[in-house]
Coordinates of C-alpha atoms and ligand atoms in Angstrom, one line a residue:
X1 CA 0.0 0.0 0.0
X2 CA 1.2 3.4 -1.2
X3 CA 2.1 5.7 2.4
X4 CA 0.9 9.4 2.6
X5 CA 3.0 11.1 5.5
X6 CA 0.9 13.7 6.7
X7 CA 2.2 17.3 8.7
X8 CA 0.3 17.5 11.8
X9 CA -0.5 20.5 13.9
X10 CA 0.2 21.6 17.7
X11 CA -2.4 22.1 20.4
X12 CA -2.4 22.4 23.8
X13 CA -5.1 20.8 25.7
X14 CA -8.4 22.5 27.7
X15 CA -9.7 19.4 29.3
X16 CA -10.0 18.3 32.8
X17 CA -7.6 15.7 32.3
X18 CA -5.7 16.4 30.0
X19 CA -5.1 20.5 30.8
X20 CA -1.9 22.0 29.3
X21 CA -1.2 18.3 27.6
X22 CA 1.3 19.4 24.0
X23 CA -0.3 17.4 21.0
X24 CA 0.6 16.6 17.5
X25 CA -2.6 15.6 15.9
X26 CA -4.3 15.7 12.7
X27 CA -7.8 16.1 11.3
X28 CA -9.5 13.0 10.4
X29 CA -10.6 14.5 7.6
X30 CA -7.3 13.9 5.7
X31 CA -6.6 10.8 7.5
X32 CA -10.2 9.4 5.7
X33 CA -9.7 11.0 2.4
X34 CA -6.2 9.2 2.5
X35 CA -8.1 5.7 3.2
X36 CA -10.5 6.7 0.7
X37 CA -8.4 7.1 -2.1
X38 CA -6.5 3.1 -0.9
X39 CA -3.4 5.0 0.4
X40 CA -2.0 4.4 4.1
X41 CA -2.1 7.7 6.1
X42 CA 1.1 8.2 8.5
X43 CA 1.1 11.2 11.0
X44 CA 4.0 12.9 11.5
X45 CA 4.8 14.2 15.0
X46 CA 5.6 18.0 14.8
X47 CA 9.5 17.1 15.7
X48 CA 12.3 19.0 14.9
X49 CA 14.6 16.6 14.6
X50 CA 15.8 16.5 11.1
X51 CA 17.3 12.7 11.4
X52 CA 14.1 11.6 12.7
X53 CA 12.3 13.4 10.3
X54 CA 14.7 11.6 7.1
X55 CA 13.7 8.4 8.5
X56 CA 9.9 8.7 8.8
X57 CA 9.9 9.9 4.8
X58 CA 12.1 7.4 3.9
X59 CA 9.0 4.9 4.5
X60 CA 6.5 7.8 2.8
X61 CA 5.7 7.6 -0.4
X62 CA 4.1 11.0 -0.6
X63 CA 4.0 14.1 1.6
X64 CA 0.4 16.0 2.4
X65 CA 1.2 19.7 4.2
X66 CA -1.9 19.8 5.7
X67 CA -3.9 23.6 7.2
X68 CA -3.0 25.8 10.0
X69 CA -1.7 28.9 11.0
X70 CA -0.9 31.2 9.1
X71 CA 3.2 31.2 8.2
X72 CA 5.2 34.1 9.4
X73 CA 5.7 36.9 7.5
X74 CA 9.4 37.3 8.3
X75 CA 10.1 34.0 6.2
X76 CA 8.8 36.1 3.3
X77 CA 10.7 39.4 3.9
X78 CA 8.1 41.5 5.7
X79 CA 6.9 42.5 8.6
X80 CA 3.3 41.5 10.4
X81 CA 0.0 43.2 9.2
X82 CA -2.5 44.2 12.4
X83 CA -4.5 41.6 10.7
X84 CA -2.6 38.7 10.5
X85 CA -3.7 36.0 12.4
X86 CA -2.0 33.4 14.8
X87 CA 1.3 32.2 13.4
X88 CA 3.4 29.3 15.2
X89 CA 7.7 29.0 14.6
X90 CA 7.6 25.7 16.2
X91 CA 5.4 24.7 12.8
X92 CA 6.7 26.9 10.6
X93 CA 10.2 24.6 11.0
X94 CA 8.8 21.9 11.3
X95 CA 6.6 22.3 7.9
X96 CA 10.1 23.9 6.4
X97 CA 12.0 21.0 7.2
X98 CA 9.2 18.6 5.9
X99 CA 9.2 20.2 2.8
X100 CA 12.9 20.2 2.1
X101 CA 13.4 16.8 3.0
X102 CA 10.7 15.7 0.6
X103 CA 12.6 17.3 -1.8
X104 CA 15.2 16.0 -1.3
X105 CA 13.9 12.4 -1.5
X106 CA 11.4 13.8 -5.0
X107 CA 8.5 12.0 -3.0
X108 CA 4.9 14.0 -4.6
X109 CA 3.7 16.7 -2.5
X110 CA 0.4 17.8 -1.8
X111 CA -0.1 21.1 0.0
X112 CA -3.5 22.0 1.4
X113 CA -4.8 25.3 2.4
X114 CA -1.7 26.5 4.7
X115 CA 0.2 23.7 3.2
X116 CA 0.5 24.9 -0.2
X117 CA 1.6 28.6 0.8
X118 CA 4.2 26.9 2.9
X119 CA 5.7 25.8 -0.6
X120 CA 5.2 28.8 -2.2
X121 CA 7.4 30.8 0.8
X122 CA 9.6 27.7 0.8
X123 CA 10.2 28.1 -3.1
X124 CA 10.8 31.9 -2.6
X125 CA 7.3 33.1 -2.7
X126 CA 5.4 35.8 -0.6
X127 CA 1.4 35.9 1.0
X128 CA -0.9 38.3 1.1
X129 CA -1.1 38.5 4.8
X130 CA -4.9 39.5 5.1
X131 CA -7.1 39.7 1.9
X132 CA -9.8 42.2 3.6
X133 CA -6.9 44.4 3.1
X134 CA -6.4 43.8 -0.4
X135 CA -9.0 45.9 -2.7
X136 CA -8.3 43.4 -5.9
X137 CA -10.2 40.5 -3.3
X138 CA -14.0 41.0 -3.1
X139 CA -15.9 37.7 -2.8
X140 CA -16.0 36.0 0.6
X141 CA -12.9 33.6 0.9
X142 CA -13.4 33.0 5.0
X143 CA -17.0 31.1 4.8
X144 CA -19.0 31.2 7.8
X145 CA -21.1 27.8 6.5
X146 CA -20.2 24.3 7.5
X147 CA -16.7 23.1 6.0
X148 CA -18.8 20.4 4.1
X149 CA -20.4 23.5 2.6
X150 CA -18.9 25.0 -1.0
X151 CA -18.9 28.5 -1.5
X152 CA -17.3 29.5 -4.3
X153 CA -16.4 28.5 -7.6
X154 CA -12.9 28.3 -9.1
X155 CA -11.5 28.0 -12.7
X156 CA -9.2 25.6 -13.9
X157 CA -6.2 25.7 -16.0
X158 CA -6.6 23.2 -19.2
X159 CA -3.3 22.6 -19.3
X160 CA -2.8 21.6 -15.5
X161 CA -2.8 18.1 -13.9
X162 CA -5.8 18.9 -11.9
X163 CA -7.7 19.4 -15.2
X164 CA -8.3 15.5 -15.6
X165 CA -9.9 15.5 -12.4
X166 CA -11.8 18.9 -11.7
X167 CA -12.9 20.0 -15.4
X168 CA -13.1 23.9 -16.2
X169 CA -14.6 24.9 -13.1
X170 CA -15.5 23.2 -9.8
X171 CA -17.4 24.6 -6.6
X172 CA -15.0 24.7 -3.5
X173 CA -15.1 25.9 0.0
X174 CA -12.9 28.2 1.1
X175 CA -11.5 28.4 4.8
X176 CA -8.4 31.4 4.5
X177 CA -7.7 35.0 5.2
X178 CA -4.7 34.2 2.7
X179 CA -3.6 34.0 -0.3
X180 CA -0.5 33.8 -2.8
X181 CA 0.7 37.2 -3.9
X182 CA 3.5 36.3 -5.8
X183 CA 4.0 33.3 -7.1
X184 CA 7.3 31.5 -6.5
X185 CA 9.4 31.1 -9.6
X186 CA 9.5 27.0 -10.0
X187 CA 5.1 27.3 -9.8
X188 CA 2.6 28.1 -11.7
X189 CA -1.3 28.8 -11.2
X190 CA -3.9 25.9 -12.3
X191 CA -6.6 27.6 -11.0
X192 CA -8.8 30.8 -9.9
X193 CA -11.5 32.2 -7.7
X194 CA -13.6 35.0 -9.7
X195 CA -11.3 37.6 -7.9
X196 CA -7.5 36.5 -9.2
X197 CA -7.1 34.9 -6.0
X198 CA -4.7 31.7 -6.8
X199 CA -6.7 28.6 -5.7
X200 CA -4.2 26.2 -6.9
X201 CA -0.4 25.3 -7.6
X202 CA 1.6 22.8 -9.8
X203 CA 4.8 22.7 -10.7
X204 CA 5.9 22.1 -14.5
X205 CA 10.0 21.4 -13.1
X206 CA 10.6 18.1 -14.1
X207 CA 13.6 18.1 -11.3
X208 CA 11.7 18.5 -8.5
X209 CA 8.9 16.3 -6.6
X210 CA 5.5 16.4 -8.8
X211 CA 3.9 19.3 -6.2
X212 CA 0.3 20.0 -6.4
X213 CA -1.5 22.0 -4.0
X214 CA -4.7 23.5 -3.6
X215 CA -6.0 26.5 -0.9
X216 CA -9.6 25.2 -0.4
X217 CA -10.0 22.3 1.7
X218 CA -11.0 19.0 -0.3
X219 CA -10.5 16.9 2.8
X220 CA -13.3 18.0 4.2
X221 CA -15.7 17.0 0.8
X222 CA -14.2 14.2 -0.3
X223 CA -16.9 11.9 1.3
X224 CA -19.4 13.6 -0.8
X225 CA -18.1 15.2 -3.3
X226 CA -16.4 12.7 -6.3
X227 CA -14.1 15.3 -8.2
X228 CA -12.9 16.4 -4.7
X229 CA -12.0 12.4 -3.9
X230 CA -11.1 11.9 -7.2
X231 CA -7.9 15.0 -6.7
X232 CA -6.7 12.6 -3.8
X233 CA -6.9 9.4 -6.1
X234 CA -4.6 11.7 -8.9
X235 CA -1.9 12.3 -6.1
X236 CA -1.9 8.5 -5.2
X237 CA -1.6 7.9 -8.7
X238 CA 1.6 10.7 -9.1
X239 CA 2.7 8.4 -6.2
X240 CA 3.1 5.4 -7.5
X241 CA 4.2 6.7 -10.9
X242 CA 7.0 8.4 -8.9
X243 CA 7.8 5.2 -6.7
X244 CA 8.1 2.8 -9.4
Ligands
MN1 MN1 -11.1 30.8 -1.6

């Protein structure tokens, strides 16, 4: 069975029991769009230890940056908006590290949400901190329905892997304050809310790891949705082309 390491986040507990317990942990919602799509989910522990972090990949097949906080502004060259929203350094390595080893190993990555403007700044790119503050952005991109719920509509590159999968144009949900600003020089654009706002990434480099990554959150309609399980079953399939 094809592995899918997936980046987890940090919490810190408000239970009775549990109170001020630190914990790695991921969303089920990846973890079942994984299983859905036959691949093995693996979560890795938000470590820093880059030996560690070598071995765990070297048993992945494919890497999935999953959502989160938003990255630091300061790995992009600027400083902080008022409106930027809660960032974490301990992640940001950890998902920098993750990255690079990946890399360095060519495994596919998949970046959602968070996770693919983590490659972007890891490639050289740079965010739009907070898109209430950018005049070109005027639909809603921070939905206050269900996540199960879609939103929006984006529009697909022809030319892009994603194509296959999503057609033209496919409704998404859309769960960020985000977005790409520019675009980091080994990416391109596959697709597009009605705004400009970049709803998805490829990369055409033939040297580096087949990357795909998206900003909305398929994880959480893949159950419903086909086309949305269907983008999970094409990274599968980019990982077993790339392990053979
Ligand atoms: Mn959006």
């Amino acid at each position: 069975m094809i592995r899918i390491g997936l980046s987890g986040a940090l919490s810190v507990i408000q239970d009775k029991y549990w109170q001020g317990a630190d914990r790695s942990h991921v969303n089920n919602a990846y973890v079942n769009s994984i299983l859905r799509a036959g691949a093995a989910p693996l979560l890795i522990p938000v470590i820093k230890n880059r030996m560690a972090i070598q071995s765990i990949l070297e048993v992945c097949d494919g890497l999935m940056l999953t959502g989160g906080e938003d990255i630091s502004p300061l790995l992009y060259g600027e400083e902080p908006v008022k409106n930027i929203g809660a960032v974490s350094a301990s992640r940001d390595e950890y998902d920098l590290l993750l990255f690079e080893l990946a890399l360095e190993r060519k495994i596919p990555i998949l970046g959602i949400c968070r996770g693919m403007q983590l490659i972007n700044v890891a490639l050289g790119g740079s965010l739009h901190q907070h898109m209430d503050d950018v005049p070109q952005s005027t639909i809603h991109h921070l939905q206050q329905a269900n996540r199960d719920q879609v939103t929006h509509r984006v529009t697909v590159e022809p030319f892009s892997r994603m194509h296959r999968v999503l057609g033209d144009s496919v409704a998404v949900n859309s769960w960020h304050h985000q977005a790409i600003k520019e675009l980091a020089p080994e990416l391109v654009a596959v697709a597009w809310s009605s705004d400009g706002v970049v709803e998805a990434i490829e990369t055409t480099n033939q040297t580096l790891s087949p990357i795909l990554g998206v900003q909305w959150h398929p994880e959480e309609l893949s159950g419903a949705i086909p086309v949305m399980s269907a983008l999970f079953s094409l990274f599968i399939e980019i990982c077993e082309k790339t392990n053979l």
